[in-house]
PDB file of C-alpha atoms in Angstrom:
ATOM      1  CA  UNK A   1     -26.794   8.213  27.139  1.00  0.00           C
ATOM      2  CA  UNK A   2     -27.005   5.400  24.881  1.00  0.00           C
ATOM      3  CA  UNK A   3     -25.189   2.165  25.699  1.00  0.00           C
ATOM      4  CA  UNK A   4     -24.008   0.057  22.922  1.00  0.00           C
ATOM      5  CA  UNK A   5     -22.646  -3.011  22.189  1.00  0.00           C
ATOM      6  CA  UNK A   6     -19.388  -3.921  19.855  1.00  0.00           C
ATOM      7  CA  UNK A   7     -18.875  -6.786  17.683  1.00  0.00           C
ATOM      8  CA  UNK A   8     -15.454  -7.577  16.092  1.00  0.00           C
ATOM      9  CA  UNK A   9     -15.814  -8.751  12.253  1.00  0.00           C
ATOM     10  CA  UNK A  10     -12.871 -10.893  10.531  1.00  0.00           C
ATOM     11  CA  UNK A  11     -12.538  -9.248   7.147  1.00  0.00           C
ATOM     12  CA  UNK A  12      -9.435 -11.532   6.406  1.00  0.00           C
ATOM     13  CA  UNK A  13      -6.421 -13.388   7.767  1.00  0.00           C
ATOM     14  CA  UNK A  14      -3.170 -12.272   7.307  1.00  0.00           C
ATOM     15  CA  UNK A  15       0.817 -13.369   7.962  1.00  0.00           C
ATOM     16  CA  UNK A  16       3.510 -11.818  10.026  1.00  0.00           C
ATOM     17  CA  UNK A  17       5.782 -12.428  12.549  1.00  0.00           C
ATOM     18  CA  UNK A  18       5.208 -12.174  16.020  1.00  0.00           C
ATOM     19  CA  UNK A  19       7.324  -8.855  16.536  1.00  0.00           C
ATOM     20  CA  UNK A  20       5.147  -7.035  14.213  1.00  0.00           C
ATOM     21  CA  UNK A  21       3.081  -7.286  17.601  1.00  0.00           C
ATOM     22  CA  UNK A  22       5.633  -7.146  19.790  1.00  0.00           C
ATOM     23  CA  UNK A  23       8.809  -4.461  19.537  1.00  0.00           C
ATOM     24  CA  UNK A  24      11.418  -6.753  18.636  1.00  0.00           C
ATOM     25  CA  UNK A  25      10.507  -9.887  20.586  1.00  0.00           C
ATOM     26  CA  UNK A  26      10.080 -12.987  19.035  1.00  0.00           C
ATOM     27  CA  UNK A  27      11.061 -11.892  15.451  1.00  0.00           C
ATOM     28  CA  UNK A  28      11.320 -15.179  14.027  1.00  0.00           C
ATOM     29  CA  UNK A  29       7.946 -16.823  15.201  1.00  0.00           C
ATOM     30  CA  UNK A  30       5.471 -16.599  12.466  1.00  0.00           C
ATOM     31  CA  UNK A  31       1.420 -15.994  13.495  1.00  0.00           C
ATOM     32  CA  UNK A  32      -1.760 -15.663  11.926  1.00  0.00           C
ATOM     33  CA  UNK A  33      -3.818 -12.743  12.958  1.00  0.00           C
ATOM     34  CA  UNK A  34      -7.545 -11.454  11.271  1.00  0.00           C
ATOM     35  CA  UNK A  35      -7.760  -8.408   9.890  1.00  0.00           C
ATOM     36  CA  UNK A  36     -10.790  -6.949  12.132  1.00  0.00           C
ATOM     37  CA  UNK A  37     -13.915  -4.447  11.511  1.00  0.00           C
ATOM     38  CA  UNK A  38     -15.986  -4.014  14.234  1.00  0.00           C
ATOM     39  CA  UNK A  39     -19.660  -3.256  14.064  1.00  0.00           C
ATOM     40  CA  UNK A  40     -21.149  -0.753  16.875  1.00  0.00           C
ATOM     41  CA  UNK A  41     -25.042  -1.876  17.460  1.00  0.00           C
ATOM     42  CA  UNK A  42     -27.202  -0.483  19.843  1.00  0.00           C
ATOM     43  CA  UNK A  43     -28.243   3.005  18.166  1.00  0.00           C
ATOM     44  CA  UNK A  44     -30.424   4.446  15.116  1.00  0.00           C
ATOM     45  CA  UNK A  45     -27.301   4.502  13.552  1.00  0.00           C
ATOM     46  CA  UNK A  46     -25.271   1.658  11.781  1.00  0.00           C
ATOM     47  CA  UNK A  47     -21.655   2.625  12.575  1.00  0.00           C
ATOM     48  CA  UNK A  48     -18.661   0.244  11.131  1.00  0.00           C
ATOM     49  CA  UNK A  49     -15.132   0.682  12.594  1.00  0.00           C
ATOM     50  CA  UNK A  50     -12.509  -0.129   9.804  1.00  0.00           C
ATOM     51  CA  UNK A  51     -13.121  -1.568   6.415  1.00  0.00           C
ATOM     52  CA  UNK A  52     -10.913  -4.453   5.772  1.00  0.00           C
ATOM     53  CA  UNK A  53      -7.839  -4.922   3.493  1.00  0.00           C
ATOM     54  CA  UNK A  54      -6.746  -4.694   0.408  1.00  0.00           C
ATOM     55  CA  UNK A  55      -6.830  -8.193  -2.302  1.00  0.00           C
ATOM     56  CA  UNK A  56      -3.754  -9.831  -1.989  1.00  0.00           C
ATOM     57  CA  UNK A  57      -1.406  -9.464  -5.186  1.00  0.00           C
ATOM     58  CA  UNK A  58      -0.363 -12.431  -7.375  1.00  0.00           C
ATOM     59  CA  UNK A  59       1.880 -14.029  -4.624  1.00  0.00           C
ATOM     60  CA  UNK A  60      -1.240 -14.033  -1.946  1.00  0.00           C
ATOM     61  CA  UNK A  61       0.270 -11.488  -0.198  1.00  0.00           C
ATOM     62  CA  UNK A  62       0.786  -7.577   0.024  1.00  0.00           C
ATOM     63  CA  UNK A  63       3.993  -6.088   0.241  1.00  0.00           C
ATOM     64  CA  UNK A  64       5.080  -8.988   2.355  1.00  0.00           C
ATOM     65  CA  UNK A  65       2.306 -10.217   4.342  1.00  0.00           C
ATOM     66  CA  UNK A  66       0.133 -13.212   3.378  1.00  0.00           C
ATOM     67  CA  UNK A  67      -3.419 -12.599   3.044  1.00  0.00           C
ATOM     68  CA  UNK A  68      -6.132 -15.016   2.640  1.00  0.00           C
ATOM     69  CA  UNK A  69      -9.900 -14.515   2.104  1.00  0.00           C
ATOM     70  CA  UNK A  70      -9.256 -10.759   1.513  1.00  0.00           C
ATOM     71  CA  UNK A  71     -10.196  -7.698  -0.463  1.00  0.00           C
ATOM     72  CA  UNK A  72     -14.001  -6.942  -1.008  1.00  0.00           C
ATOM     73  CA  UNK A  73     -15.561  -9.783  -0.725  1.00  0.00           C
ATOM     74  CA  UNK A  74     -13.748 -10.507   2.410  1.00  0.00           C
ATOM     75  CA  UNK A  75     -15.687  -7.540   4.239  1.00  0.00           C
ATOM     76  CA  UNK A  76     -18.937  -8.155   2.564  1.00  0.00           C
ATOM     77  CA  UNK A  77     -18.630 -11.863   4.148  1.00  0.00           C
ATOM     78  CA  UNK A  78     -17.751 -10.464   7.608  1.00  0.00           C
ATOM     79  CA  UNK A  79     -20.860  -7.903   7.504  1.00  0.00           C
ATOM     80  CA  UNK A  80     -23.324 -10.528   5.771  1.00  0.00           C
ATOM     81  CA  UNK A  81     -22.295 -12.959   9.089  1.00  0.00           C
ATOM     82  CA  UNK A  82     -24.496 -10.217  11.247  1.00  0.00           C
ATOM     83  CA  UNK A  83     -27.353 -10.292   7.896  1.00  0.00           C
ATOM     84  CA  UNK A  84     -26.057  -6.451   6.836  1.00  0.00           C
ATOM     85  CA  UNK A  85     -24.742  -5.310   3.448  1.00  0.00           C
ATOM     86  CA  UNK A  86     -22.064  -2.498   3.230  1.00  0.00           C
ATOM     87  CA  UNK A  87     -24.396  -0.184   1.512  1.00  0.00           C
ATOM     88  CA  UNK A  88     -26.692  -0.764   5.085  1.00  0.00           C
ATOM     89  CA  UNK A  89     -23.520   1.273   7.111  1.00  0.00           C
ATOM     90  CA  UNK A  90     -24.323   5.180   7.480  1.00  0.00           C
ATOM     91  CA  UNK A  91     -21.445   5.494   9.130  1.00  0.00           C
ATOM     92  CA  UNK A  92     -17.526   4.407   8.788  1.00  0.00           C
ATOM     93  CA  UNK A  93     -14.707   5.600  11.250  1.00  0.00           C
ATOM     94  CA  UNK A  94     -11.063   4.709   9.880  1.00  0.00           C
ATOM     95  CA  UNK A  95      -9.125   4.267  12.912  1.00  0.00           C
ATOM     96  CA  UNK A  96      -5.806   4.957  10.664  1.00  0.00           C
ATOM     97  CA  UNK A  97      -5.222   4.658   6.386  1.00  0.00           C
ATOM     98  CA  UNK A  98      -3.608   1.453   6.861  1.00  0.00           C
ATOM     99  CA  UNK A  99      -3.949  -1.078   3.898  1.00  0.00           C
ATOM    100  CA  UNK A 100      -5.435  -3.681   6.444  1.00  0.00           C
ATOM    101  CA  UNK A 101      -7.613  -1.014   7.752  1.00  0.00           C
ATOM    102  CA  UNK A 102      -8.802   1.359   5.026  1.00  0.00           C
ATOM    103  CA  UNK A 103      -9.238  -0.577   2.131  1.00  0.00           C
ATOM    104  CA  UNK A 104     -12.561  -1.205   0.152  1.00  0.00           C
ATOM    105  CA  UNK A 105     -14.392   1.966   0.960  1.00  0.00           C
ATOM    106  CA  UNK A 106     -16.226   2.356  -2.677  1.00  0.00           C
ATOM    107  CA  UNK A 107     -18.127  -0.627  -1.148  1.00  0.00           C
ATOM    108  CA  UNK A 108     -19.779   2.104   1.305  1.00  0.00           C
ATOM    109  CA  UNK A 109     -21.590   4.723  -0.721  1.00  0.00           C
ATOM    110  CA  UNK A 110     -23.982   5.885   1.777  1.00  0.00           C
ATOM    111  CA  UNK A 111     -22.287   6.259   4.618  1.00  0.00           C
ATOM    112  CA  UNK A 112     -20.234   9.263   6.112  1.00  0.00           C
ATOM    113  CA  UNK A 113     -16.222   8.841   6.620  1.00  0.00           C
ATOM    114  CA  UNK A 114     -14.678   9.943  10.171  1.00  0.00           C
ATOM    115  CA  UNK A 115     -10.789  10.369   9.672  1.00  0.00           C
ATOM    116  CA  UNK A 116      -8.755  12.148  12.264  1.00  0.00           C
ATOM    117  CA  UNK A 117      -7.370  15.683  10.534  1.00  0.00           C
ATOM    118  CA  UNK A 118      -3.951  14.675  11.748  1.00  0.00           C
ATOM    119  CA  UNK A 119      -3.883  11.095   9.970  1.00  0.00           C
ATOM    120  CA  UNK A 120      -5.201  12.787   6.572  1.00  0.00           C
ATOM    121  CA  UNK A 121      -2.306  15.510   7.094  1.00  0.00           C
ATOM    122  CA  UNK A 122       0.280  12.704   7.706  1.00  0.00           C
ATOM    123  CA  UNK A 123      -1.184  10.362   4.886  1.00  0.00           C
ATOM    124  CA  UNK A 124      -0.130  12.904   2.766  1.00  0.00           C
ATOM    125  CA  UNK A 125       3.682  12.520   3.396  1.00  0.00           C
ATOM    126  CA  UNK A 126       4.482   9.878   5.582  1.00  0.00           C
ATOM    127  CA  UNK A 127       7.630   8.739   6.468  1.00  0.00           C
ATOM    128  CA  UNK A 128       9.792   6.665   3.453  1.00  0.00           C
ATOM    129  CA  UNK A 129       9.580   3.442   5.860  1.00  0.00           C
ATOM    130  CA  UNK A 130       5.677   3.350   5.706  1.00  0.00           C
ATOM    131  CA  UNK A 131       5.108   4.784   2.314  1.00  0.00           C
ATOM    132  CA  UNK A 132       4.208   0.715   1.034  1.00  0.00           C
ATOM    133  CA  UNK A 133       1.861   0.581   4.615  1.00  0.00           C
ATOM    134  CA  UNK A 134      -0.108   3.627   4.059  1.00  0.00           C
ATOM    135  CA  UNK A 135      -3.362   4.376   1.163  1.00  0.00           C
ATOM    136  CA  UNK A 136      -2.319   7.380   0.313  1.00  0.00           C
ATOM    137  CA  UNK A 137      -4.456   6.888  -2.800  1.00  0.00           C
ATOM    138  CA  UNK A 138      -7.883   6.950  -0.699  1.00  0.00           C
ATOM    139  CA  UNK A 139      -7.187  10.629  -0.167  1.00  0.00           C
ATOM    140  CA  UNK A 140      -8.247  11.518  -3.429  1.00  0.00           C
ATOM    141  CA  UNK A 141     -11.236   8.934  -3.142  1.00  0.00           C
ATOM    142  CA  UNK A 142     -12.412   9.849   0.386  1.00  0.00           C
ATOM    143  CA  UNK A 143     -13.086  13.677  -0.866  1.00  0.00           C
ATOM    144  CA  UNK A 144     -15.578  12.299  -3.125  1.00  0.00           C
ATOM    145  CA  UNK A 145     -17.686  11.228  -0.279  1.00  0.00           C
ATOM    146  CA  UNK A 146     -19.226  12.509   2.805  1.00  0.00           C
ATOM    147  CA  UNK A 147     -15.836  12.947   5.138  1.00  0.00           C
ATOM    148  CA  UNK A 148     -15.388  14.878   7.986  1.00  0.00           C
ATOM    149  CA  UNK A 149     -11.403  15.737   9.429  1.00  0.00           C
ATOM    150  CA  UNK A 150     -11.999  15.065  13.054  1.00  0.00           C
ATOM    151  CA  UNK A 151     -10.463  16.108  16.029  1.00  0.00           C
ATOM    152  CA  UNK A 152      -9.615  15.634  18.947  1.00  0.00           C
ATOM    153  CA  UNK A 153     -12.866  14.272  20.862  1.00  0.00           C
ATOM    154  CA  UNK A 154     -15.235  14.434  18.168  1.00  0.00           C
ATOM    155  CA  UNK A 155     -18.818  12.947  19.322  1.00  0.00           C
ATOM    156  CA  UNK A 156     -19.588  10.520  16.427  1.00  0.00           C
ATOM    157  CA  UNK A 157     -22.975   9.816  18.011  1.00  0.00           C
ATOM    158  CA  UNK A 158     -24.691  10.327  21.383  1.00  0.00           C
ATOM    159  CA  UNK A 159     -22.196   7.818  23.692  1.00  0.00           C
ATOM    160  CA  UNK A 160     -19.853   7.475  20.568  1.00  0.00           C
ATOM    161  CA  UNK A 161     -16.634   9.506  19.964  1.00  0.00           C
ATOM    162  CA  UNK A 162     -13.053   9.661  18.881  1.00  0.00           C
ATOM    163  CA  UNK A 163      -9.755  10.610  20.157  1.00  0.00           C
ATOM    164  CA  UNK A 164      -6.261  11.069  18.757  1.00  0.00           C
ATOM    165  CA  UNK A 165      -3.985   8.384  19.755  1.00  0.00           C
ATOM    166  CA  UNK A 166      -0.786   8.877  17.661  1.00  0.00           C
ATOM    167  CA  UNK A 167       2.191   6.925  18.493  1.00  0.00           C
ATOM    168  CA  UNK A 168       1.384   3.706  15.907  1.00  0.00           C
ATOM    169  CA  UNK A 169       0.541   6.900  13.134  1.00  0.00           C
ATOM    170  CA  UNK A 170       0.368  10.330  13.450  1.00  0.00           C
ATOM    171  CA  UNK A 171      -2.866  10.086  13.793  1.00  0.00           C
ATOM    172  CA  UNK A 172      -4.143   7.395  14.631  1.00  0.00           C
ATOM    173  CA  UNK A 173      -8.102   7.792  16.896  1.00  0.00           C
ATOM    174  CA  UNK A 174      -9.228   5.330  18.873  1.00  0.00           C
ATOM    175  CA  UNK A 175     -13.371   4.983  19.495  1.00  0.00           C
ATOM    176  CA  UNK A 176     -14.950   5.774  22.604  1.00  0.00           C
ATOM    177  CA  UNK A 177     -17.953   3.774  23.099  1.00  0.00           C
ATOM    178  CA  UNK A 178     -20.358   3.924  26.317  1.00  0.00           C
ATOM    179  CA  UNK A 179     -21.872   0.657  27.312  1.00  0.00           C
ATOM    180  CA  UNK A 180     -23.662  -1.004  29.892  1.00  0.00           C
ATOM    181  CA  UNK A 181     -20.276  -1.411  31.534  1.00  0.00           C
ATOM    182  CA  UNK A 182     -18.789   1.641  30.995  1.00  0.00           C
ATOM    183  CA  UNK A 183     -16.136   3.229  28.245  1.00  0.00           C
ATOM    184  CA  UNK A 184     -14.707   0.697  25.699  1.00  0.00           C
ATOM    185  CA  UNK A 185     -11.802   1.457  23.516  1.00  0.00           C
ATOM    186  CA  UNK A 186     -11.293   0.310  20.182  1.00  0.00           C
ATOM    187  CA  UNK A 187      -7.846   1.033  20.225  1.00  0.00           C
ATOM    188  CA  UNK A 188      -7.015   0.207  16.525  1.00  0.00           C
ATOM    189  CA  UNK A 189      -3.278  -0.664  16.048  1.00  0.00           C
ATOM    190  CA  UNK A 190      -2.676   1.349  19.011  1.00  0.00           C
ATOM    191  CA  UNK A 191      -2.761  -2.063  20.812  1.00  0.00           C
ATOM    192  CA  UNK A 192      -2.321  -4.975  18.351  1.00  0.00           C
ATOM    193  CA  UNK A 193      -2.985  -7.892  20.903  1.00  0.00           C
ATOM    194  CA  UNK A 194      -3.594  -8.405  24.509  1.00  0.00           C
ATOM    195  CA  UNK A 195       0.297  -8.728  24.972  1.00  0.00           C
ATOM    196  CA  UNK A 196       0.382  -5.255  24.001  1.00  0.00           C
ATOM    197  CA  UNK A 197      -1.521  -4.932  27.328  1.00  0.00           C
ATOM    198  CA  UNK A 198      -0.310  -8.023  29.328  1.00  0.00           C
ATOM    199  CA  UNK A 199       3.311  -8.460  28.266  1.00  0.00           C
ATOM    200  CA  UNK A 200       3.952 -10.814  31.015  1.00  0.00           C
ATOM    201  CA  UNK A 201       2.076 -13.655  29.075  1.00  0.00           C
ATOM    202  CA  UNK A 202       4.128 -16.489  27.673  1.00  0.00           C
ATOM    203  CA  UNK A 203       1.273 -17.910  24.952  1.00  0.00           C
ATOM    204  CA  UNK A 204      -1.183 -16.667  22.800  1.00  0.00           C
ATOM    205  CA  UNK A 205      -3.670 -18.321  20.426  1.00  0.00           C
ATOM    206  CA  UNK A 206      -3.590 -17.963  16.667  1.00  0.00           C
ATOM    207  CA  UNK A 207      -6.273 -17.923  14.344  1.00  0.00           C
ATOM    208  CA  UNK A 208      -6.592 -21.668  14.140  1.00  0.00           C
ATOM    209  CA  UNK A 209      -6.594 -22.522  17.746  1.00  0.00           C
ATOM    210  CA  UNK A 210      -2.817 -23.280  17.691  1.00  0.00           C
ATOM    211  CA  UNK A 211      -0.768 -22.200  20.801  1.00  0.00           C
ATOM    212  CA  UNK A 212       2.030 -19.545  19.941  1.00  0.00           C
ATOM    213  CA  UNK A 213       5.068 -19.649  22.767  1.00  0.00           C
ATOM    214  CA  UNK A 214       5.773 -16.235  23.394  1.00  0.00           C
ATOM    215  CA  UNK A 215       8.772 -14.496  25.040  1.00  0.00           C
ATOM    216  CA  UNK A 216       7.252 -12.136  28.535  1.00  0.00           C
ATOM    217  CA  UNK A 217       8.554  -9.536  28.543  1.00  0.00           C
ATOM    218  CA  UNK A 218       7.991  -8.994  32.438  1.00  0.00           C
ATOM    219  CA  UNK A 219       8.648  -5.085  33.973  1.00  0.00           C
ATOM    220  CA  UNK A 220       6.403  -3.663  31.768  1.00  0.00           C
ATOM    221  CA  UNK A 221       3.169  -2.215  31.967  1.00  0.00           C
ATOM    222  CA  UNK A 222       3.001  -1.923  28.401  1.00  0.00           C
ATOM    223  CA  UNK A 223       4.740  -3.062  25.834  1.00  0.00           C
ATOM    224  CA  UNK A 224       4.612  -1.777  22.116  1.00  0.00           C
ATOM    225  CA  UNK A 225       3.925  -2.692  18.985  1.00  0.00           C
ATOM    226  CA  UNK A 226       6.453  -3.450  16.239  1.00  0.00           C
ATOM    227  CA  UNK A 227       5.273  -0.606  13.800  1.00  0.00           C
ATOM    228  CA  UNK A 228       5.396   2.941  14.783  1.00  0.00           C
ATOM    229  CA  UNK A 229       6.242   6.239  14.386  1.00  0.00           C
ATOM    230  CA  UNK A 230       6.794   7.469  17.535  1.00  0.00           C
ATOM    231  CA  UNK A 231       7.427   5.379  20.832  1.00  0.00           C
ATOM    232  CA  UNK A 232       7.273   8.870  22.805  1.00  0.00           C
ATOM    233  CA  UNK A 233       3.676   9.640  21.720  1.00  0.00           C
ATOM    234  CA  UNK A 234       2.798   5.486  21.859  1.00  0.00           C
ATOM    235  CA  UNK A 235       3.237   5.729  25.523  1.00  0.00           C
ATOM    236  CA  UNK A 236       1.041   8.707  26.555  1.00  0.00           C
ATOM    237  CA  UNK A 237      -1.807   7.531  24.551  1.00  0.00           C
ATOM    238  CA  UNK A 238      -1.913   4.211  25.914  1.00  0.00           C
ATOM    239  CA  UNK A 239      -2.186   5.778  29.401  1.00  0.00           C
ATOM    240  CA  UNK A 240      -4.875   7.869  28.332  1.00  0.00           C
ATOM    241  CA  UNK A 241      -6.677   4.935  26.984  1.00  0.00           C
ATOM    242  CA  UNK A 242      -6.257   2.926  30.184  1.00  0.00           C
ATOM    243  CA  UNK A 243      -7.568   6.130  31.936  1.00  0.00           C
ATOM    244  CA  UNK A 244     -10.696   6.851  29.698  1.00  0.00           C
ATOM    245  CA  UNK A 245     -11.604   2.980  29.806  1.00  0.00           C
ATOM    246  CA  UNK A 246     -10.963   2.619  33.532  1.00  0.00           C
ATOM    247  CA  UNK A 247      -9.333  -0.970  32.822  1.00  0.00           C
ATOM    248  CA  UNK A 248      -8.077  -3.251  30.593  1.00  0.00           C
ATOM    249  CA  UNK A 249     -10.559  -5.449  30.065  1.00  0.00           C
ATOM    250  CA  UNK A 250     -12.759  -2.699  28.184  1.00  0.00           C
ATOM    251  CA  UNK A 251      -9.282  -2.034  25.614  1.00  0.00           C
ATOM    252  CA  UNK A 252     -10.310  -3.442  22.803  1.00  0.00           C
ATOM    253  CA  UNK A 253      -7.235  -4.124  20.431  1.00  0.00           C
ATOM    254  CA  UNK A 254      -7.047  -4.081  16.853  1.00  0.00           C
ATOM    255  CA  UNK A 255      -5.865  -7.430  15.412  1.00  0.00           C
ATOM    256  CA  UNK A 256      -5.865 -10.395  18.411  1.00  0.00           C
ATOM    257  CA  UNK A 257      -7.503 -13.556  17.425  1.00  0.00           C
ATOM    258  CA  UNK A 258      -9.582 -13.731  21.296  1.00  0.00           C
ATOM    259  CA  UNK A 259     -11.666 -11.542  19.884  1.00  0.00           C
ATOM    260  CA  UNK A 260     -13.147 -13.819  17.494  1.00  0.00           C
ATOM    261  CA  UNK A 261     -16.657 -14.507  17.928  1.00  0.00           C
ATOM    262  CA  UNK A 262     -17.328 -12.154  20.699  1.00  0.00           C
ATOM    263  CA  UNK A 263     -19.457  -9.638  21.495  1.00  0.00           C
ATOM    264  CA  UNK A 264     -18.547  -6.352  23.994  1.00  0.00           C
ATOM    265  CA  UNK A 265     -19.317  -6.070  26.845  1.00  0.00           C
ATOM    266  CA  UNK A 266     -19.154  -9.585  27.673  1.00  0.00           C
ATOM    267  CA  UNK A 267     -22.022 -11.351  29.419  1.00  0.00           C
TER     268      UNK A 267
END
């Protein structure tokens, strides 16, 4: 089987408070997080995870949360850092139509879309509280290109495939990867940070190497995000993660700054 390597890309920065990450915990401390890609090498195949966010509006920000080098450019800079254009990518999986995770796909015309059936189905009515989260205008974009409605297990490539993880969406998939040291996870927003994962921690780092005091939340195993649609569902796919990846260390999550400038697995 063919073992691959993953490489987070920042396609942007953007604002929130802390208990965006974390369910009601530390509501008032403010954080800046990138907006990650991430860039599977190892195969014939050039195979992108997520495609950045959408340019900020005339306040720097969208629909609340400030966003700096984003938009376009902002994922042509992130692939151009590893010497690849988007037009280079034959293949994009969209963990979940997000505007911090679906956006810019006209910059892809050659490669083939991988949506879970269930997030497309959602996408199409979600509920009133995400309606200003969600793309629902890529629907009628992403049928003009090569897109296949996954499900459940779907091999992307040989060592490469994808799983619904609802809990964060409806349908949310997380990417299966097989490398030298086993499963990885990309686990999208499934897992925003490593406190998702280690909620016991008292710190994190931001973006800018600042330390960010952080309320454990000790007891827990887990600990979810601050966005979701059902807490119920949240909980049985993060066991299933932990259980296809074998530990945490190979659960990749989908927005925490440590990832920055690293390469999976680790050497």
């Amino acid at each position: 089987m063919t073992e691959y390597r993953i490489r987070p890309l920042v396609a942007a920065k953007i604002g929130a408070v802390k208990g965006v990450a974390t369910h009601m915990v530390d509501m008032m401390t403010p954080v800046v997080v990138p907006v990650l890609a991430f860039y599977i090498e190892g195969g014939p195949k050039k195979i992108l995870v997520d495609t950045g966010v959408l340019d900020a509006g005339p306040d720097n920000s969208f629909h609340g949360f400030p966003l700096v080098d984003s938009g376009p450019q902002g994922m042509i800079n992130a692939l151009a850092e590893i010497g690849l254009k988007p037009e280079d990518i034959d293949i994009v999986i969209i963990t979940h139509l997000h505007f911090d995770h679906a956006a810019n796909i006209s910059l892809f015309p050659n490669a083939q879309f991988i949506l879970q059936k269930k997030e497309w189905e959602y996408a199409k009515a979600p509920l009133p509280v995400q309606r200003d989260v969600y793309l629902t205008q890529l629907l009628g974009q992403l049928e003009k290109y090569d897109l296949v409605l996954a499900d459940d297990g779907y091999e992307v490539a040989d060592g490469i495939n994808v799983i619904c993880v609802p809990g964060h969406t409806k349908g949310q998939q997380a990417v299966i990867v097989n490398t030298s040291d086993g499963n990885y996870v990309i686990a999208g927003d499934l897992m925003y940070t490593y406190l998702n994962m280690y909620p016991e921690r008292t710190e994190m780092t931001d973006m800018f190497g600042n330390l960010v005091t952080c309320t454990p939340q000790i007891g827990h195993a887990f600990y979810p995000p601050g966005i979701h649609t059902d807490l119920s569902d949240w909980y049985d796919s993060v066991w299933r993660v932990l259980k296809i990846a074998g530990s945490r260390k190979r659960i990749i999550p989908g927005h925490d700054p440590a990832l920055m400038g690293k390469i999976f697995p680790e050497e």
